[in-house]
PDB file of C-alpha atoms and ligand atoms in Angstrom:
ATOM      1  CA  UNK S  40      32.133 -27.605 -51.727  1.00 98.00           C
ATOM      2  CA  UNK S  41      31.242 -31.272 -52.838  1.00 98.00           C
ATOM      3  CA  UNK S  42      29.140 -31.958 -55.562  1.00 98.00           C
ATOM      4  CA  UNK S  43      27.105 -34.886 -55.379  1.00 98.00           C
ATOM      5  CA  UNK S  44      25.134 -36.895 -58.250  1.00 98.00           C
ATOM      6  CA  UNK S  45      23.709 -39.863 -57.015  1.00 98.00           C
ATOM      7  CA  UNK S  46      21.017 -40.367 -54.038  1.00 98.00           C
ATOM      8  CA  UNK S  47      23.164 -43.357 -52.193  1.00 98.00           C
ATOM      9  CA  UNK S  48      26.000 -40.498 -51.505  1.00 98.00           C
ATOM     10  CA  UNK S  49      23.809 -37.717 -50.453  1.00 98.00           C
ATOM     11  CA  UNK S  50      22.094 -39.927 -47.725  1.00 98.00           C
ATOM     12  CA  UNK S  51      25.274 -41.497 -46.538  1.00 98.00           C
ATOM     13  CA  UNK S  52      26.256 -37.753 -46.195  1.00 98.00           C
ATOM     14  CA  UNK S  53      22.953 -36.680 -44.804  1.00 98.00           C
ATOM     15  CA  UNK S  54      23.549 -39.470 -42.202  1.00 98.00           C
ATOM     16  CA  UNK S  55      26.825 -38.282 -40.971  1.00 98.00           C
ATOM     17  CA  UNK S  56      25.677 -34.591 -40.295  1.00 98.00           C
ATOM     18  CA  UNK S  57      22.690 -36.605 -38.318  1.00 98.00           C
ATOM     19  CA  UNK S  58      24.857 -38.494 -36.304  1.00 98.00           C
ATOM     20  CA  UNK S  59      27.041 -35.068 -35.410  1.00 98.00           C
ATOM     21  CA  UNK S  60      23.313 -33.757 -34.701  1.00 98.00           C
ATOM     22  CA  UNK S  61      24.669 -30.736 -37.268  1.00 98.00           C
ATOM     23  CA  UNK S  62      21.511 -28.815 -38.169  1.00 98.00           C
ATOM     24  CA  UNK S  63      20.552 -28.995 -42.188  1.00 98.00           C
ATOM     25  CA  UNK S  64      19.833 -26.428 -44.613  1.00 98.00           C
ATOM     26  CA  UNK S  65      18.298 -26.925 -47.714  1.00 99.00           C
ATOM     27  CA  UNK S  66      17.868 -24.377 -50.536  1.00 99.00           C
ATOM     28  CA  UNK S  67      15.990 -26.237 -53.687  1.00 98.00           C
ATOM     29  CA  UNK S  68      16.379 -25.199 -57.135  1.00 98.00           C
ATOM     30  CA  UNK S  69      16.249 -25.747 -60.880  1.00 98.00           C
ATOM     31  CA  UNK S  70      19.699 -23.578 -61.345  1.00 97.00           C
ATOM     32  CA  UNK S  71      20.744 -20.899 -63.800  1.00 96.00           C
ATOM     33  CA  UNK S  72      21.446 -18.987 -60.288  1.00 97.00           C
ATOM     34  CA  UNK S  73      21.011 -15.416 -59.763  1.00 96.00           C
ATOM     35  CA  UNK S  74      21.224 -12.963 -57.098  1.00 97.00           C
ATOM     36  CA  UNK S  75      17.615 -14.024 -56.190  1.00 97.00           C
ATOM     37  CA  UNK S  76      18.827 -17.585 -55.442  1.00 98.00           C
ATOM     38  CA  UNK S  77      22.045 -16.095 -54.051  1.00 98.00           C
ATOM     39  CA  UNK S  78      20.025 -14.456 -51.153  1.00 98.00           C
ATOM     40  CA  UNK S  79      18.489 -17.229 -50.077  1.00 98.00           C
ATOM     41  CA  UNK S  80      21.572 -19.778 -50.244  1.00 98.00           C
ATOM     42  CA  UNK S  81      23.418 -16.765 -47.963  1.00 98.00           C
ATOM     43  CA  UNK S  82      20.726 -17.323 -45.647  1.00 98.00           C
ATOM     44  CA  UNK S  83      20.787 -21.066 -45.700  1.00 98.00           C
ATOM     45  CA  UNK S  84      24.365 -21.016 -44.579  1.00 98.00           C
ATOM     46  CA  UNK S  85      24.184 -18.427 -41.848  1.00 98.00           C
ATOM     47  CA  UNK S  86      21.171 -20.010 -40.572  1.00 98.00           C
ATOM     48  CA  UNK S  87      22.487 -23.954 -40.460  1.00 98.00           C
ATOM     49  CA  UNK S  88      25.488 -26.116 -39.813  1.00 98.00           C
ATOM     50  CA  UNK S  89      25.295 -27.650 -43.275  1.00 99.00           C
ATOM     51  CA  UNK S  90      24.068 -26.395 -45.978  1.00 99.00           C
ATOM     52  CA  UNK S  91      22.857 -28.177 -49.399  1.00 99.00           C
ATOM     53  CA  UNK S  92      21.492 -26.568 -52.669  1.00 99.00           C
ATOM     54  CA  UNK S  93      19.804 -28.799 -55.237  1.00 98.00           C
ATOM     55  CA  UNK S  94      19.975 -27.911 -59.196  1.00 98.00           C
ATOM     56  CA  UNK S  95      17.900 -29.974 -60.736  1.00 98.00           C
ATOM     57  CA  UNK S  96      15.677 -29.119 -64.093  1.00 98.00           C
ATOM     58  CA  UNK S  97      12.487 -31.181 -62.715  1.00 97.00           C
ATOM     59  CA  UNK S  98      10.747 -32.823 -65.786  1.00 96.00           C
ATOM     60  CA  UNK S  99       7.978 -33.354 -63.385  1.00 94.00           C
ATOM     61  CA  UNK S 100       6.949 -30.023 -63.633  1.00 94.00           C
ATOM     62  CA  UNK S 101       6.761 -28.528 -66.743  1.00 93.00           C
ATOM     63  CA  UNK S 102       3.442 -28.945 -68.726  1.00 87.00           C
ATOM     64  CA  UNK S 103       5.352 -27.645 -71.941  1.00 88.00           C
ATOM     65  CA  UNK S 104       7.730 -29.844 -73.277  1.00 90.00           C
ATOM     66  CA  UNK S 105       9.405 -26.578 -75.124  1.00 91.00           C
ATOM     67  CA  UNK S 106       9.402 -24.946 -71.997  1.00 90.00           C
ATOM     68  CA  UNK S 107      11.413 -28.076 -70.271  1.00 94.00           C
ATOM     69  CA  UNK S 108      14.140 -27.871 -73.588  1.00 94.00           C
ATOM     70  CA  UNK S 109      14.556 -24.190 -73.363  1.00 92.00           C
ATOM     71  CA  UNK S 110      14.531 -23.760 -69.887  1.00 93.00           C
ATOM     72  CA  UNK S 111      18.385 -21.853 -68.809  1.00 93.00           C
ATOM     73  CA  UNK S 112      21.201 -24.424 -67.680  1.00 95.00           C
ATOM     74  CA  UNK S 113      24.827 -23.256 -66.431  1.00 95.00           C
ATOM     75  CA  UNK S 114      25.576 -26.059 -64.220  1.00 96.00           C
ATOM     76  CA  UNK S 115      29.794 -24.910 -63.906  1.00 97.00           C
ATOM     77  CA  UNK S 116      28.716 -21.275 -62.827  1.00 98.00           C
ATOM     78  CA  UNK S 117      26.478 -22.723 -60.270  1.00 98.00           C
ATOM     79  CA  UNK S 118      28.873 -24.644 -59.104  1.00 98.00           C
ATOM     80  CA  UNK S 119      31.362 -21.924 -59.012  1.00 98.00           C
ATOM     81  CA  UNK S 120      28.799 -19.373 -57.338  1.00 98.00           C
ATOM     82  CA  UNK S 121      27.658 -21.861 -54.497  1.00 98.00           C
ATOM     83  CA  UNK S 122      31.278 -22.425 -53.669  1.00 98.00           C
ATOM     84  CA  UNK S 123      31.815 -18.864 -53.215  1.00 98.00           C
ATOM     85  CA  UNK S 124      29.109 -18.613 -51.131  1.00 98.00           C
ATOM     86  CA  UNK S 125      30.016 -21.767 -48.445  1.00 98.00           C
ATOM     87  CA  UNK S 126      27.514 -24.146 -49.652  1.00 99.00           C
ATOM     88  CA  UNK S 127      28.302 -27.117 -48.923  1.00 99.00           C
ATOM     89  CA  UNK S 128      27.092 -29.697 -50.726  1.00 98.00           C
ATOM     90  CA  UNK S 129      25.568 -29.349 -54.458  1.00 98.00           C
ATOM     91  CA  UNK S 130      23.016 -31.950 -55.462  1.00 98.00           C
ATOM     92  CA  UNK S 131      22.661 -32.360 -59.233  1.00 98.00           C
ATOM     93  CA  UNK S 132      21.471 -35.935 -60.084  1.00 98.00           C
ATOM     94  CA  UNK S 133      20.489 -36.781 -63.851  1.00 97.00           C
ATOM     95  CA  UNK S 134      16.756 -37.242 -64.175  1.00 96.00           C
ATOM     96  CA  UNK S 135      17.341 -40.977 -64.249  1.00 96.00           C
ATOM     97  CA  UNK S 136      18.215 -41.048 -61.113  1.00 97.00           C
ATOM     98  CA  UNK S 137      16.150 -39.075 -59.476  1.00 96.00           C
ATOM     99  CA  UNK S 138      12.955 -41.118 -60.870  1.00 94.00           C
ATOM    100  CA  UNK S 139      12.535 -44.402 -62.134  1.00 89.00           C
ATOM    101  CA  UNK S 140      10.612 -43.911 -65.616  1.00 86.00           C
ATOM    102  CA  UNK S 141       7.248 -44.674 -63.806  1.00 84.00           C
ATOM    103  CA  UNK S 142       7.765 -41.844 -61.809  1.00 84.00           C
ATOM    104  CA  UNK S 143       8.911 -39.929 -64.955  1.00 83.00           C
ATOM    105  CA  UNK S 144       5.615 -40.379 -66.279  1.00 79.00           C
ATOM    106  CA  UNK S 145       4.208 -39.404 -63.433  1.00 62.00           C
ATOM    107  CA  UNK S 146       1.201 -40.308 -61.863  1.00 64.00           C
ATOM    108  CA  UNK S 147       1.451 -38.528 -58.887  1.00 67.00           C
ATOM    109  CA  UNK S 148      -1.163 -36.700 -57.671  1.00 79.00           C
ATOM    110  CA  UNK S 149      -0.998 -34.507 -54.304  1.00 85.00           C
ATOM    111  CA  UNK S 150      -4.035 -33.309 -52.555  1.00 86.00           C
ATOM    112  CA  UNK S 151      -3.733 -29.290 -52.526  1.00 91.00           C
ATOM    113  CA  UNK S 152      -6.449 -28.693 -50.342  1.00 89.00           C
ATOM    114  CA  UNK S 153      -7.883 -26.351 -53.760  1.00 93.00           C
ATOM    115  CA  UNK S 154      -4.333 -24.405 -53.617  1.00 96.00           C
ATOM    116  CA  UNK S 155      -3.584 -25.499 -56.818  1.00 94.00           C
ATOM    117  CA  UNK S 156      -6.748 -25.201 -58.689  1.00 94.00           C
ATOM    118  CA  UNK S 157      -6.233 -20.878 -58.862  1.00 97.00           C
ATOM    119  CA  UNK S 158      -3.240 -19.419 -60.932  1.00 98.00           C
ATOM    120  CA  UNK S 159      -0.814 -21.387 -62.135  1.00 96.00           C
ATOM    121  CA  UNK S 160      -2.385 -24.468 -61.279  1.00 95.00           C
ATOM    122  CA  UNK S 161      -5.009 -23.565 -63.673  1.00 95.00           C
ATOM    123  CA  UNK S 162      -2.849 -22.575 -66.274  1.00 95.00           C
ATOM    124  CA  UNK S 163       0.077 -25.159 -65.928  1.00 94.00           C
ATOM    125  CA  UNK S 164      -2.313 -28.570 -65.282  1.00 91.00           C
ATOM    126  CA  UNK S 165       0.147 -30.768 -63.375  1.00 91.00           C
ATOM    127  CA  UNK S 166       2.681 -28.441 -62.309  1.00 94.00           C
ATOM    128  CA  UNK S 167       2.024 -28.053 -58.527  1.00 95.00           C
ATOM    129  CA  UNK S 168       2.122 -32.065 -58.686  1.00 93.00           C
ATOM    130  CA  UNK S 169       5.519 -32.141 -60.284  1.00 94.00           C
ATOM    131  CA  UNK S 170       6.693 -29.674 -57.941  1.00 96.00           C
ATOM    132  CA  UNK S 171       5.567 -31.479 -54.978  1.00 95.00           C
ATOM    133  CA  UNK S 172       6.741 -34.666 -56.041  1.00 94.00           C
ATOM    134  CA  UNK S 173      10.260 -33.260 -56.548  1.00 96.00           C
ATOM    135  CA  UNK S 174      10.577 -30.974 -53.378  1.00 97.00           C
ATOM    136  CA  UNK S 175       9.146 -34.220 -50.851  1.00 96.00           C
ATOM    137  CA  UNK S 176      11.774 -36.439 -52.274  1.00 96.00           C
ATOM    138  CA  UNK S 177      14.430 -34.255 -51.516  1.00 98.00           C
ATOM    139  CA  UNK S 178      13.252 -33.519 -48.227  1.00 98.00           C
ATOM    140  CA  UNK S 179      12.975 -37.237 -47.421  1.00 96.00           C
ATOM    141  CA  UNK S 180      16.832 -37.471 -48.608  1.00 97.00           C
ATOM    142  CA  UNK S 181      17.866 -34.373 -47.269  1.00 98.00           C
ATOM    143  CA  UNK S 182      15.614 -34.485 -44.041  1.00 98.00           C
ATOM    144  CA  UNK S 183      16.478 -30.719 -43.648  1.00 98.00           C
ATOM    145  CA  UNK S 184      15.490 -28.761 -40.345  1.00 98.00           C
ATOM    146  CA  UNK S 185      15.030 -25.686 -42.316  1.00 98.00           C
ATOM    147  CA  UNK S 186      14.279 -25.076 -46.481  1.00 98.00           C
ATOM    148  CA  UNK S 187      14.220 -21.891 -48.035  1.00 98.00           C
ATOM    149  CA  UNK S 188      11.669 -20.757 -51.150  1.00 98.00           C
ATOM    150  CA  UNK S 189      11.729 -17.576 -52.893  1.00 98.00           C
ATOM    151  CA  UNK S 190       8.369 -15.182 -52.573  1.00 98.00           C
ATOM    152  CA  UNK S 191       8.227 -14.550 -55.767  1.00 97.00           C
ATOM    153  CA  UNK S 192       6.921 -17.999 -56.825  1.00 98.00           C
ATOM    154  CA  UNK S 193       4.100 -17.437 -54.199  1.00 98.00           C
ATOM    155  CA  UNK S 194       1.684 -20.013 -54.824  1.00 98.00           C
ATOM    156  CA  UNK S 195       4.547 -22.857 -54.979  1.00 98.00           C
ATOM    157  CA  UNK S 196       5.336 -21.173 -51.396  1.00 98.00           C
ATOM    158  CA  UNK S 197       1.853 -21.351 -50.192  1.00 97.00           C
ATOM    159  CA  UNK S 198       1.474 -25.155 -51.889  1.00 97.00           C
ATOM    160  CA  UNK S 199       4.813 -26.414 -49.733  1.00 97.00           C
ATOM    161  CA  UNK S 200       3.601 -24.694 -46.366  1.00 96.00           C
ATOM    162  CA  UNK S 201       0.942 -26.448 -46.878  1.00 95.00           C
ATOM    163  CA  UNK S 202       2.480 -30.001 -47.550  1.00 95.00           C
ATOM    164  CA  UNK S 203       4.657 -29.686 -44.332  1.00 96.00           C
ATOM    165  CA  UNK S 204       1.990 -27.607 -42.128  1.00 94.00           C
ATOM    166  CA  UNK S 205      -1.209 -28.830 -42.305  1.00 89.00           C
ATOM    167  CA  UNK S 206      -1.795 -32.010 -45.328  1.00 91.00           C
ATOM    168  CA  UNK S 207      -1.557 -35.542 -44.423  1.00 89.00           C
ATOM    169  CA  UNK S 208       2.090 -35.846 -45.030  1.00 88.00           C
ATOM    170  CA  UNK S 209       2.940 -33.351 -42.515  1.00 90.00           C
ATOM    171  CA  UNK S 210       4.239 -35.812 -39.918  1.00 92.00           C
ATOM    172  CA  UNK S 211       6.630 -37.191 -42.507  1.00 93.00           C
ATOM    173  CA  UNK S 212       8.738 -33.808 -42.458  1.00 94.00           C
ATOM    174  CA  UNK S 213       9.278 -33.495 -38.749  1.00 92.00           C
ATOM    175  CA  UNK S 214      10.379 -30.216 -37.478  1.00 94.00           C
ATOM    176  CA  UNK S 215      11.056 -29.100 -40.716  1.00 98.00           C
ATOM    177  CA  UNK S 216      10.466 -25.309 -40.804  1.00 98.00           C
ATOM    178  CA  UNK S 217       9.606 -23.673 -44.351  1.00 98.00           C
ATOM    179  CA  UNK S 218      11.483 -19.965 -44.730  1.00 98.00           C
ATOM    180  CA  UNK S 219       9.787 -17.736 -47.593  1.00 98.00           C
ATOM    181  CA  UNK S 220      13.148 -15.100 -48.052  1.00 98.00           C
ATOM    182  CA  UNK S 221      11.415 -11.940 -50.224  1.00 97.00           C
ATOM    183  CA  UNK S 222      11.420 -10.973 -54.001  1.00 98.00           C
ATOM    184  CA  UNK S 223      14.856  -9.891 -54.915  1.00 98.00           C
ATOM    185  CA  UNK S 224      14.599  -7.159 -57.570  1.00 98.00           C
ATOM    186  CA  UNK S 225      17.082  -5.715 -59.624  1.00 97.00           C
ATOM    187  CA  UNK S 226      17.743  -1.805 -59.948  1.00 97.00           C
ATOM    188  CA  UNK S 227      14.908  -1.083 -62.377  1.00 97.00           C
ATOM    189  CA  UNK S 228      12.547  -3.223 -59.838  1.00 98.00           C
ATOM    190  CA  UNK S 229      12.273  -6.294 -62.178  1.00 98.00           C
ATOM    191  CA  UNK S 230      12.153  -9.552 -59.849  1.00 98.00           C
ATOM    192  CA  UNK S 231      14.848 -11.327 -61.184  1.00 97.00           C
ATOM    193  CA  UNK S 232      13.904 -15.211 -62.826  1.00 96.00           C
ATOM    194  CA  UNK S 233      16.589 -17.595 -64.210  1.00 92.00           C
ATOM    195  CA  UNK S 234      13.635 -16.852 -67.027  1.00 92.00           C
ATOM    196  CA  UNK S 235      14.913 -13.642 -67.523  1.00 95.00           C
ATOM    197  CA  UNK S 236      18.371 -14.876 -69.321  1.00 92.00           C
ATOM    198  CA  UNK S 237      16.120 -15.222 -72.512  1.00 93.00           C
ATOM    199  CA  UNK S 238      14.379 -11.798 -72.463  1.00 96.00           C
ATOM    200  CA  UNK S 239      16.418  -9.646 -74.987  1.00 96.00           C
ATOM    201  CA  UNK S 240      17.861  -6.202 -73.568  1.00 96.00           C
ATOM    202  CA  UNK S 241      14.706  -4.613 -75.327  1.00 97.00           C
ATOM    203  CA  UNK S 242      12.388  -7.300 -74.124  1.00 98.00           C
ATOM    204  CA  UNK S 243      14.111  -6.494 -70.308  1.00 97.00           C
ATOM    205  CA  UNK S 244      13.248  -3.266 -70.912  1.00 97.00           C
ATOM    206  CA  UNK S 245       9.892  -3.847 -71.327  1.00 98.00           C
ATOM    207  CA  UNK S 246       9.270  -6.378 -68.577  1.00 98.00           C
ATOM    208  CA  UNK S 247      10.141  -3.635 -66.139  1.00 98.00           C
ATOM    209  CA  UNK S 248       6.635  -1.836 -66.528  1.00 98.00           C
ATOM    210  CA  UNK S 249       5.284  -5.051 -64.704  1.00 98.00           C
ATOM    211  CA  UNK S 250       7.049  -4.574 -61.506  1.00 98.00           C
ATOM    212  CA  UNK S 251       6.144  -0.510 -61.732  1.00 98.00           C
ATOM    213  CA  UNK S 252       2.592  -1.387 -62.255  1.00 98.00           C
ATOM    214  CA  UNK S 253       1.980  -3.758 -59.675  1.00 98.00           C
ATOM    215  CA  UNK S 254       4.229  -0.656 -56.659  1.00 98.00           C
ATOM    216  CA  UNK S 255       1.476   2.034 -58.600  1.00 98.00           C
ATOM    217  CA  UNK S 256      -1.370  -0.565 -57.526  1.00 98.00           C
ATOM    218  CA  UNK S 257      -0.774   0.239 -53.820  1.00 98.00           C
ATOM    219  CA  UNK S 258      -1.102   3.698 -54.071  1.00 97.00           C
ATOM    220  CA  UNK S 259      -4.401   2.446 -55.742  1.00 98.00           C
ATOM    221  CA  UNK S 260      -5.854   0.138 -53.644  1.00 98.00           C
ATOM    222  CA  UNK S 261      -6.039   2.978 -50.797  1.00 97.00           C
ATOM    223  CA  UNK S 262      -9.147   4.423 -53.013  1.00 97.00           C
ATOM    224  CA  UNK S 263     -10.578   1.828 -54.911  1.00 98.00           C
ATOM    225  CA  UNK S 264     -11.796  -2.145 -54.540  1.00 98.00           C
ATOM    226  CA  UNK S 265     -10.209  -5.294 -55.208  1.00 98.00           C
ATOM    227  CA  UNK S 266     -12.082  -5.704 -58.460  1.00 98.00           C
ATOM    228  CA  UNK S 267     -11.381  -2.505 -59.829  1.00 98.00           C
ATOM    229  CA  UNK S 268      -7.836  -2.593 -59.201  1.00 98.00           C
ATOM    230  CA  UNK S 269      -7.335  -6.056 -60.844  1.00 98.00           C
ATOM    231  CA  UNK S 270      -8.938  -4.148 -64.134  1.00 98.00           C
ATOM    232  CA  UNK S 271      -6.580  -1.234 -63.400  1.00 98.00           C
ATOM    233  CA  UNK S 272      -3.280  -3.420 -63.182  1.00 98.00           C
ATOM    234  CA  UNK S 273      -4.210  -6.084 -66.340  1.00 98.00           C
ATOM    235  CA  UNK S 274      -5.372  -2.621 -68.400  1.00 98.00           C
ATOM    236  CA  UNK S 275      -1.816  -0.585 -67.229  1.00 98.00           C
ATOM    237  CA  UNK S 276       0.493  -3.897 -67.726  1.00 98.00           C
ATOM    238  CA  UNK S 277      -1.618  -4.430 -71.441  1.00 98.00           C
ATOM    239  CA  UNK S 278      -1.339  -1.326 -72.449  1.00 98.00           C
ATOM    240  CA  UNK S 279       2.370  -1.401 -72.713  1.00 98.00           C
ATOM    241  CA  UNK S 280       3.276  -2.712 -76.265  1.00 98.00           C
ATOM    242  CA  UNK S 281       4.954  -5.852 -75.789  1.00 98.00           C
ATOM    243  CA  UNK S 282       3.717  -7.152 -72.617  1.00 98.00           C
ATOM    244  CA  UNK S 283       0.249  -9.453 -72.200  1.00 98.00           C
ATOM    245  CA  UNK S 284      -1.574 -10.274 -69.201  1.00 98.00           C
ATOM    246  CA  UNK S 285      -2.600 -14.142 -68.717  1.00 98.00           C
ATOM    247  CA  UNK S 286      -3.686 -13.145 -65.120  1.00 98.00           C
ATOM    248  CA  UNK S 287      -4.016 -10.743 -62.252  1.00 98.00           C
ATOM    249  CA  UNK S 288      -5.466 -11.859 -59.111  1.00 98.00           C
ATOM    250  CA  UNK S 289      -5.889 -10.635 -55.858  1.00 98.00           C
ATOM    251  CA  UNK S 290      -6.018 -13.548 -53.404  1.00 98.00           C
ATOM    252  CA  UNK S 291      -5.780 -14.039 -49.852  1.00 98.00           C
ATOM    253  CA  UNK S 292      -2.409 -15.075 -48.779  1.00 97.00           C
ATOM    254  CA  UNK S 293      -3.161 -18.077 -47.141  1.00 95.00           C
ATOM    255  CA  UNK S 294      -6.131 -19.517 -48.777  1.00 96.00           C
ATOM    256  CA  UNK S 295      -5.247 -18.047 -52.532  1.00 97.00           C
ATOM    257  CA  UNK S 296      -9.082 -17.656 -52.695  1.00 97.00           C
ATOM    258  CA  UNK S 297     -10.262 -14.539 -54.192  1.00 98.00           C
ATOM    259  CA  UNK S 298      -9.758 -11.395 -51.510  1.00 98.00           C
ATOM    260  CA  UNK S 299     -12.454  -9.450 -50.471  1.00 97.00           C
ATOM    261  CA  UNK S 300     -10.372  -6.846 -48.903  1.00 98.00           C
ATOM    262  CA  UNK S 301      -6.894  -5.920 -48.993  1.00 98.00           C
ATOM    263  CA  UNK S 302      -5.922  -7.042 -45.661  1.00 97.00           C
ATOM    264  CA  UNK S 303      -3.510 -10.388 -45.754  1.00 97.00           C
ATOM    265  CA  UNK S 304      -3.816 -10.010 -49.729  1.00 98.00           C
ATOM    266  CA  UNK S 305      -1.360 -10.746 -52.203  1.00 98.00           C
ATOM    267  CA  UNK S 306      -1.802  -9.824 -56.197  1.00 98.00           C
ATOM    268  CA  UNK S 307      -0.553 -12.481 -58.465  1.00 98.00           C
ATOM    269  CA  UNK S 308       0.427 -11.930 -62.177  1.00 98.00           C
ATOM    270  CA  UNK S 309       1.472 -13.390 -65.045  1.00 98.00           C
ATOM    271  CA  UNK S 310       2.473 -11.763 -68.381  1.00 98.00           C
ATOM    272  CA  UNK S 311       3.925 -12.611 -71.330  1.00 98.00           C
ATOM    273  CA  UNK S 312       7.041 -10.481 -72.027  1.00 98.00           C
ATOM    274  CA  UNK S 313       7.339 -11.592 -75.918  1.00 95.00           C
ATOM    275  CA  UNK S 314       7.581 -15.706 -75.660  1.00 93.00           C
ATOM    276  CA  UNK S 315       8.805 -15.573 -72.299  1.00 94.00           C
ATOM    277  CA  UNK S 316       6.724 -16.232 -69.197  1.00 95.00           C
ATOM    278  CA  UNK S 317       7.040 -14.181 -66.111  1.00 97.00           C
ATOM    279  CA  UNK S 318       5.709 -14.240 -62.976  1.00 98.00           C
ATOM    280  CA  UNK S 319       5.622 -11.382 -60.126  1.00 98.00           C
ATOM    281  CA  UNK S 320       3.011 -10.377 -57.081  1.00 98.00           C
ATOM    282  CA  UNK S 321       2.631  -7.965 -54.755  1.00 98.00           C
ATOM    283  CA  UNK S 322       1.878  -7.647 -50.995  1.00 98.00           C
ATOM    284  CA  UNK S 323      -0.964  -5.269 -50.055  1.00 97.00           C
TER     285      UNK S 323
HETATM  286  O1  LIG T 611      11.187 -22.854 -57.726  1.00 78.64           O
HETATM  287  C1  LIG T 611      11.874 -23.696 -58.339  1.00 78.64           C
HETATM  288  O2  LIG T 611      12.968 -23.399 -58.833  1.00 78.64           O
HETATM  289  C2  LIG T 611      11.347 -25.119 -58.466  1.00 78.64           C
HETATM  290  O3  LIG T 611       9.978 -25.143 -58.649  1.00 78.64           O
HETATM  291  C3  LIG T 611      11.773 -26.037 -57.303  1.00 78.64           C
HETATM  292  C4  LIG T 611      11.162 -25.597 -55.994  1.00 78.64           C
HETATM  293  C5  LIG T 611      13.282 -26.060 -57.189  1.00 78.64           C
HETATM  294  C6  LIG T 611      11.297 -27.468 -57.575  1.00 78.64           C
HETATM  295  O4  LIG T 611      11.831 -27.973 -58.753  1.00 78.64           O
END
């Protein structure tokens, strides 16, 4: 595997797989790789003649500057993993030069068509823009046919589907074809987050009570409504000591407006597991 740092090489090499007409694979990421990440890069490289990973920590998109300092980095065991796996080619520019300090300070904006006005775009102002900002330039360098995202970061799924489906930029990408791979969970049904490195064994412990809340929610929505099992879930998840709600919704999984029903509905959460953030959802 070659690891590449600056833009100039990753288009020259993005050129020569064009000219062999070698299909592209793309598999973006802010590192500290898991097994999550792991099944999606496996099925980047079956899928495509060349495969790329990015690991970048996009400053772009974090709201909390903490958040940006603490977040996990282990560039040599991502390196190490992606080899084993038959990636080949690692992106991991600096910040620098990936964005001219302009672009750092970002005044990007994106329109979301209202996507990012639910959730976590209400929660994390600016997020979705840094996100988009990040994942279009490297699909302009990369120019991948296909780019994989992980479900469990569901709106930032719904957000990019969007970008390359149906906004105004969509003729920009080509025939590039967005693959959502699903949650990968560990034993105890925790979906696992490069977050997760800075729960403590106790606070892991904990978190798990998410993931068996949201499975016991299906057996619930068979006799109840949408409203009363978003009570149901935030009550279960906060009464375990340890764990806070900051949302449940129940949205439809297209629009991310609120679901009436549970047909094509997805239910979004995020709790606080001690300082750390976590995400998770749920298909009905
Ligand atoms: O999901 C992530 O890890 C990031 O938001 C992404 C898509 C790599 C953009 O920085």
């Amino acid at each position: 595997m070659q690891i590449i740092s600056t833009k100039q090489e990753l288009l020259s090499v993005v050129e020569t797989c064009k000219q062999r007409h070698q299909s592209i694979g793309l598999v973006p990421t802010m590192g500290a790789l898991h097994k999550g990440h792991a099944s999606l890069v496996r099925r980047c490289v079956r899928a495509n003649d060349i495969s790329f990973v990015s690991v970048f920590v996009n400053p772009t998109q974090f709201n909390n500057k903490e958040d940006l300092v603490k977040y996990p980095r282990n560039p040599q065991a991502d390196a190490q993993l992606l080899a084993s796996l038959g990636v080949d080619y690692m992106f991991a520019p600096t910040p620098e030069e990936m964005y001219s300090a302009q672009e750092m300070a970002s005044t990007f904006a994106f329109d979301f068509a209202g996507l990012d006005r639910v959730m976590e775009g209400k929660m994390r102002p600016g997020h979705f823009n840094g996100v988009v900002q990040v994942v279009s330039r490297l699909f302009y360098l990369v120019r991948p046919d296909r780019a994989y995202f992980g479900e469990k970061d569901f709106q930032q799924l719904c957000i990019i589907r969007h970008m390359v489906e149906r906004s105004s930029l969509k003729d920009t990408f080509g025939n590039l074809q967005i693959i959502g791979c699903p949650i990968y969970r560990g034993k105890d049904g925790l979906a696992l987050s490069s977050r997760n490195a800075r729960l403590s064994k106790e606070e892991k412990e904990t978190a798990v009570n998410i993931s068996r809340v949201l499975f016991m929610s299906k057996a619930w929505a068979k006799a109840h409504s949408v409203k009363e099992v978003e009570k149901m879930v935030t009550k279960a998840i906060n009464s375990v000591p340890g764990l806070e709600v900051e949302y449940y919704q129940i949205v439809d999984a297209t629009t991310l407006r609120p679901a009436k029903t549970f047909r094509h509905a997805v239910g979004c959460v995020t709790v606080y597991c001690g300082p750390v953030r976590l995400i998770d959802n749920i298909k009905y």
